[in-house]
Amino acid sequence: MNYNDYKLTEFENGIEVENIRDFNLVHILECGQCFRWIKQDDGSYNGIVRRRAANVSFKDDKLYIKGANEKDFRDIWFEYFDLGRDYSLIKEKLSKDATLKKAIEFGYGIRLLKQDFREMLISFIISANNRIPMIMKTIDALSKNYGDEIDTFIGNAYSFPGYEKLSKAVLEELEMCKGGFRCKYIKETSGVVQKDDDYLLKITELTTENARKELQKLPGVGPKVADCVLLYSGTKYDVFPTDVWVKRVMEELYFKREASLKEIQEFSKEHFGELAGFAQQYLFYYARENKIGR
DNA sequence: TTGCAGGGGTCAA
DNA sequence: TTGACCCCTGCA
């Protein structure tokens, strides 16, 4: 799949992209990987990506992106929605596992978004022992207070703040964003990473195992957050972020008993290999929507 | 109305 | 290995 496989039509203030497969906005935007998309009454979503705001909707095999033109699609959205990847092939491979097949059929339109590494790092530090609505509120407040105002067709919006702004923020002011005990981690981690211009490059070049270790040196980053950052920034796909939902669904569907995080990690590595990150998304969505283990 | 448990982990002891 | 942790929601 590449850029030319999609037929683009520009309309006033947006584009229509035809021939999109394996795509469902609810599955993609509500499977816990992103925090800046808000569902509208008509079923479309408003969101902020990089320094752009957009409204996206999907019908039949057509993706509509308001606030974008053909060039934006090529520069931003094609990569963001991972449209170069053949998800039918991934699903086919993973569906050989009968258990996973069920989860895949349930979340058939899931895709892994390729998001900004810095935004993922800070966002998932915020996610620790937190709930999605709160995470979204904190990220929104951080952006309003420390990001840049960007001009958009849906009114004013704010880009996600850079490391420099966050590292220099006064802690007491950061705490106005309701990040609680995580605020000091945001500030400290931003400071560490900001000093190292090539941090992302360094992480990218490491093996997955070493990348996880390196990320965990940052304040507020443990194994789960490290895996989320790697996966949702599209840096490494052979990770298996294991939160309470994934732990529960693995115990219920595979182990049939309680299992340690270490056991689950080893199992996913052996069982799902290079595709572990994709498997995790289907399992997580299946577990949460069906309230597995609750 | 008030009070309390607990949440999509991490850290420190 | 275990408890504390910000803040908010749900529920008694």
XYZ file of C-alpha atoms (C1' of nucleotides) in Angstrom:
319
model
C 0.000 0.000 0.000
C 1.327 3.410 -0.807
C 0.218 6.933 -1.290
C -0.922 6.359 -4.870
C -3.358 3.604 -3.902
C -5.709 6.227 -2.550
C -7.869 8.465 -4.671
C -7.966 12.035 -3.400
C -10.603 14.638 -4.078
C -10.359 18.104 -2.627
C -13.524 19.832 -1.526
C -14.056 23.155 0.140
C -11.775 23.199 3.163
C -11.085 19.483 3.128
C -10.332 16.282 1.267
C -12.010 12.994 0.538
C -9.785 9.915 0.467
C -11.163 6.885 -1.325
C -10.252 3.210 -1.162
C -9.530 3.076 2.577
C -9.695 -0.416 4.046
C -9.450 -1.917 7.532
C -10.493 1.360 9.051
C -12.986 2.286 11.759
C -12.728 5.633 13.510
C -14.283 4.455 16.759
C -11.905 1.514 16.933
C -8.906 3.679 16.096
C -9.601 6.705 18.225
C -11.124 4.979 21.241
C -8.690 2.153 21.795
C -6.580 4.094 24.253
C -3.746 5.214 22.025
C -4.634 8.892 21.623
C -6.064 11.636 23.808
C -6.746 14.630 21.606
C -9.721 13.511 19.518
C -13.209 14.475 20.623
C -16.299 12.814 19.257
C -18.924 15.147 17.789
C -22.683 14.669 17.745
C -22.597 13.587 14.096
C -20.115 10.799 14.821
C -17.127 12.667 13.377
C -14.096 13.568 15.485
C -12.292 16.847 16.050
C -8.647 16.532 16.876
C -5.265 18.178 16.965
C -2.250 16.600 15.336
C 1.082 18.365 15.237
C 0.132 21.960 14.544
C -3.096 21.143 12.733
C -6.670 20.764 13.797
C -8.956 18.573 11.767
C -12.382 17.044 11.665
C -12.441 13.467 10.407
C -15.296 11.192 9.449
C -15.549 7.887 7.636
C -18.227 6.320 5.485
C -18.053 3.226 3.265
C -14.458 3.282 2.115
C -14.063 7.038 2.246
C -12.188 9.100 4.787
C -13.107 12.775 4.996
C -10.632 15.171 6.526
C -11.778 18.743 7.006
C -8.976 21.191 7.571
C -6.619 19.407 5.203
C -5.621 19.591 1.551
C -3.853 17.161 -0.732
C -0.430 18.265 0.447
C -1.421 17.792 4.088
C -2.576 14.291 3.317
C 0.797 13.477 1.822
C 2.789 15.211 4.566
C 0.764 14.337 7.650
C -2.338 12.210 7.447
C -1.128 9.339 5.302
C 1.528 8.563 7.868
C -0.573 9.450 10.911
C -3.289 6.929 10.059
C -0.652 4.374 9.033
C -2.204 4.116 5.580
C 0.908 2.572 4.075
C 0.423 -0.601 6.073
C -1.632 -3.592 4.964
C -3.732 -4.429 8.014
C -5.534 -7.245 6.185
C -2.246 -9.093 6.076
C -1.532 -8.461 9.756
C -5.009 -9.637 10.721
C -4.661 -12.714 8.575
C -1.406 -13.663 10.292
C -2.687 -12.986 13.784
C -6.017 -14.726 13.137
C -4.270 -18.079 12.997
C -4.579 -17.817 16.750
C -8.252 -18.649 17.323
C -8.430 -16.599 20.508
C -7.015 -13.536 18.858
C -9.297 -14.023 15.875
C -12.281 -13.238 18.047
C -10.704 -10.012 19.308
C -9.706 -9.005 15.782
C -13.212 -9.516 14.451
C -14.462 -7.305 17.249
C -11.971 -4.495 16.623
C -11.583 -5.077 12.880
C -10.907 -1.414 12.065
C -8.127 -0.715 14.549
C -4.966 0.957 13.273
C -1.893 2.077 15.146
C -1.555 5.813 14.798
C 1.911 7.184 14.234
C 2.016 9.996 16.728
C 4.577 12.536 17.882
C 7.152 10.899 20.155
C 7.352 13.846 22.553
C 3.583 14.020 22.890
C 3.401 10.279 23.589
C 6.134 10.478 26.203
C 4.417 13.206 28.198
C 0.893 11.875 27.594
C 1.675 8.403 28.868
C 3.516 9.732 31.906
C 0.212 11.443 32.661
C -1.665 8.190 32.060
C -0.117 6.416 35.049
C -2.798 5.400 37.530
C -5.187 7.758 35.807
C -8.387 7.681 33.786
C -8.869 8.690 30.203
C -11.154 11.714 30.775
C -8.654 13.080 33.311
C -5.703 12.407 31.005
C -7.486 14.301 28.236
C -8.233 17.246 30.519
C -4.643 17.488 31.693
C -3.237 17.307 28.156
C -5.703 19.945 27.023
C -4.716 22.232 29.888
C -0.996 21.691 29.255
C -1.491 22.612 25.613
C -3.523 25.709 26.448
C -0.971 26.890 28.994
C 2.301 25.916 27.349
C 1.559 25.170 23.684
C 1.232 27.606 20.803
C -2.083 28.929 19.650
C -2.858 27.580 16.206
C -5.321 29.006 13.779
C -7.969 26.496 12.776
C -11.327 26.290 11.085
C -12.934 24.971 14.264
C -11.852 27.904 16.387
C -8.761 28.368 18.482
C -6.686 25.373 19.417
C -3.283 24.753 20.929
C -0.384 22.609 19.869
C 1.202 20.188 22.292
C 3.950 22.002 24.211
C 7.648 21.397 23.610
C 10.093 20.011 26.145
C 11.710 23.365 26.729
C 8.505 25.044 27.853
C 7.612 22.135 30.097
C 11.037 21.794 31.671
C 11.137 25.500 32.454
C 7.606 25.616 33.813
C 7.171 26.475 37.464
C 6.041 23.293 39.185
C 3.236 25.015 41.063
C 1.900 26.321 37.756
C 2.215 22.964 36.043
C 0.103 21.530 38.822
C -2.769 23.786 37.767
C -3.170 21.343 34.878
C -4.317 18.715 37.403
C -1.594 16.251 36.648
C -1.096 15.652 40.357
C 2.012 13.751 41.402
C 2.906 13.251 37.726
C 3.696 16.946 37.204
C 7.173 16.654 38.657
C 7.838 13.759 36.273
C 6.673 15.847 33.302
C 9.031 18.642 34.242
C 11.989 16.404 35.050
C 11.641 14.168 32.007
C 11.255 17.178 29.714
C 14.467 18.554 31.168
C 16.429 15.356 30.614
C 15.231 14.783 27.061
C 15.484 18.405 26.027
C 19.209 18.405 26.714
C 19.667 15.497 24.337
C 18.795 16.687 20.843
C 19.198 13.251 19.374
C 17.207 11.415 22.008
C 14.574 10.059 19.614
C 17.199 9.060 17.070
C 19.118 7.268 19.783
C 16.020 5.365 20.910
C 15.141 4.452 17.326
C 18.547 2.929 16.717
C 18.482 0.787 19.847
C 17.059 -2.715 19.926
C 13.558 -2.841 21.333
C 14.803 -4.267 24.622
C 17.410 -1.545 25.048
C 14.999 1.172 23.965
C 12.638 0.093 26.750
C 15.464 0.167 29.268
C 16.630 3.570 28.133
C 13.156 5.077 28.336
C 12.702 3.678 31.829
C 15.575 5.815 33.034
C 13.263 8.808 32.657
C 11.279 9.893 35.739
C 7.705 8.644 35.609
C 8.448 6.064 32.932
C 8.116 2.405 33.896
C 7.678 -0.652 31.675
C 4.081 0.034 30.671
C 4.600 3.700 29.805
C 7.811 2.885 27.906
C 5.987 0.333 25.764
C 3.135 2.729 25.031
C 5.529 5.474 23.973
C 7.413 3.134 21.650
C 4.273 1.653 20.124
C 2.122 4.730 19.648
C 4.930 6.832 18.237
C 5.540 4.093 15.678
C 9.089 3.616 16.937
C 8.850 -0.100 17.820
C 6.015 -2.494 17.060
C 7.221 -5.605 18.872
C 6.185 -4.372 22.307
C 3.201 -5.465 24.355
C 2.043 -2.697 26.723
C 0.503 -4.566 29.614
C -1.889 -2.572 31.730
C -4.569 -3.992 33.994
C -6.927 -4.595 31.048
C -4.396 -6.480 28.987
C -3.332 -8.427 32.050
C -6.926 -9.415 32.732
C -7.695 -10.392 29.151
C -4.503 -12.449 28.883
C -5.308 -14.232 32.106
C -8.859 -14.948 31.034
C -8.243 -15.945 27.409
C -4.807 -17.557 27.518
C -3.520 -18.432 30.976
C -6.840 -19.390 32.604
C -5.223 -18.287 35.874
C -3.397 -15.339 37.400
C -0.203 -14.476 35.552
C 2.703 -12.166 36.325
C 3.685 -9.286 34.056
C 6.905 -11.114 33.262
C 5.032 -14.225 32.171
C 2.745 -12.165 29.972
C 5.672 -10.343 28.353
C 7.423 -13.614 27.573
C 4.253 -15.172 26.256
C 3.545 -12.257 23.916
C 7.097 -12.276 22.617
C 6.927 -15.961 21.793
C 3.368 -15.982 20.572
C 2.976 -12.714 18.675
C 6.606 -11.819 17.928
C 7.009 -8.865 15.591
C 3.263 -8.286 15.618
C 2.905 -8.081 19.421
C 1.935 -4.409 19.352
C -0.916 -5.015 16.945
C -2.125 -8.026 18.917
C -2.137 -5.915 22.064
C -4.400 -3.310 20.475
C -7.031 -5.846 19.456
C -6.895 -7.530 22.865
C -7.057 -4.281 24.792
C -10.045 -2.977 22.862
C -11.825 -6.308 23.164
C -11.149 -6.467 26.898
C -12.255 -2.956 27.690
C -15.369 -2.857 25.530
C -16.511 -6.199 26.899
C -15.409 -5.392 30.436
C -13.401 -8.596 30.638
C -12.620 -9.590 34.182
C -14.838 -6.976 35.782
C -25.120 15.500 51.990
C -20.774 13.555 53.195
C -17.314 10.052 53.002
C -14.586 6.766 50.975
C -12.641 3.517 47.622
C -10.203 3.047 43.574
C -8.461 3.941 38.873
C -5.362 2.110 31.620
C 1.603 2.726 37.048
C 5.720 4.371 39.157
C 8.739 5.147 42.855
C 10.982 4.357 47.143
C 11.721 1.751 51.097
C 6.965 -6.786 47.581
C 4.097 -3.124 49.313
C 2.111 1.351 50.197
C 1.655 6.179 48.855
C 0.382 9.216 45.440
C -3.090 13.907 42.809
C -7.594 14.269 41.367
C -12.014 12.927 40.142
C -16.027 9.895 39.825
C -19.245 6.535 41.493
C -21.745 4.826 45.031
C -23.251 3.949 49.629
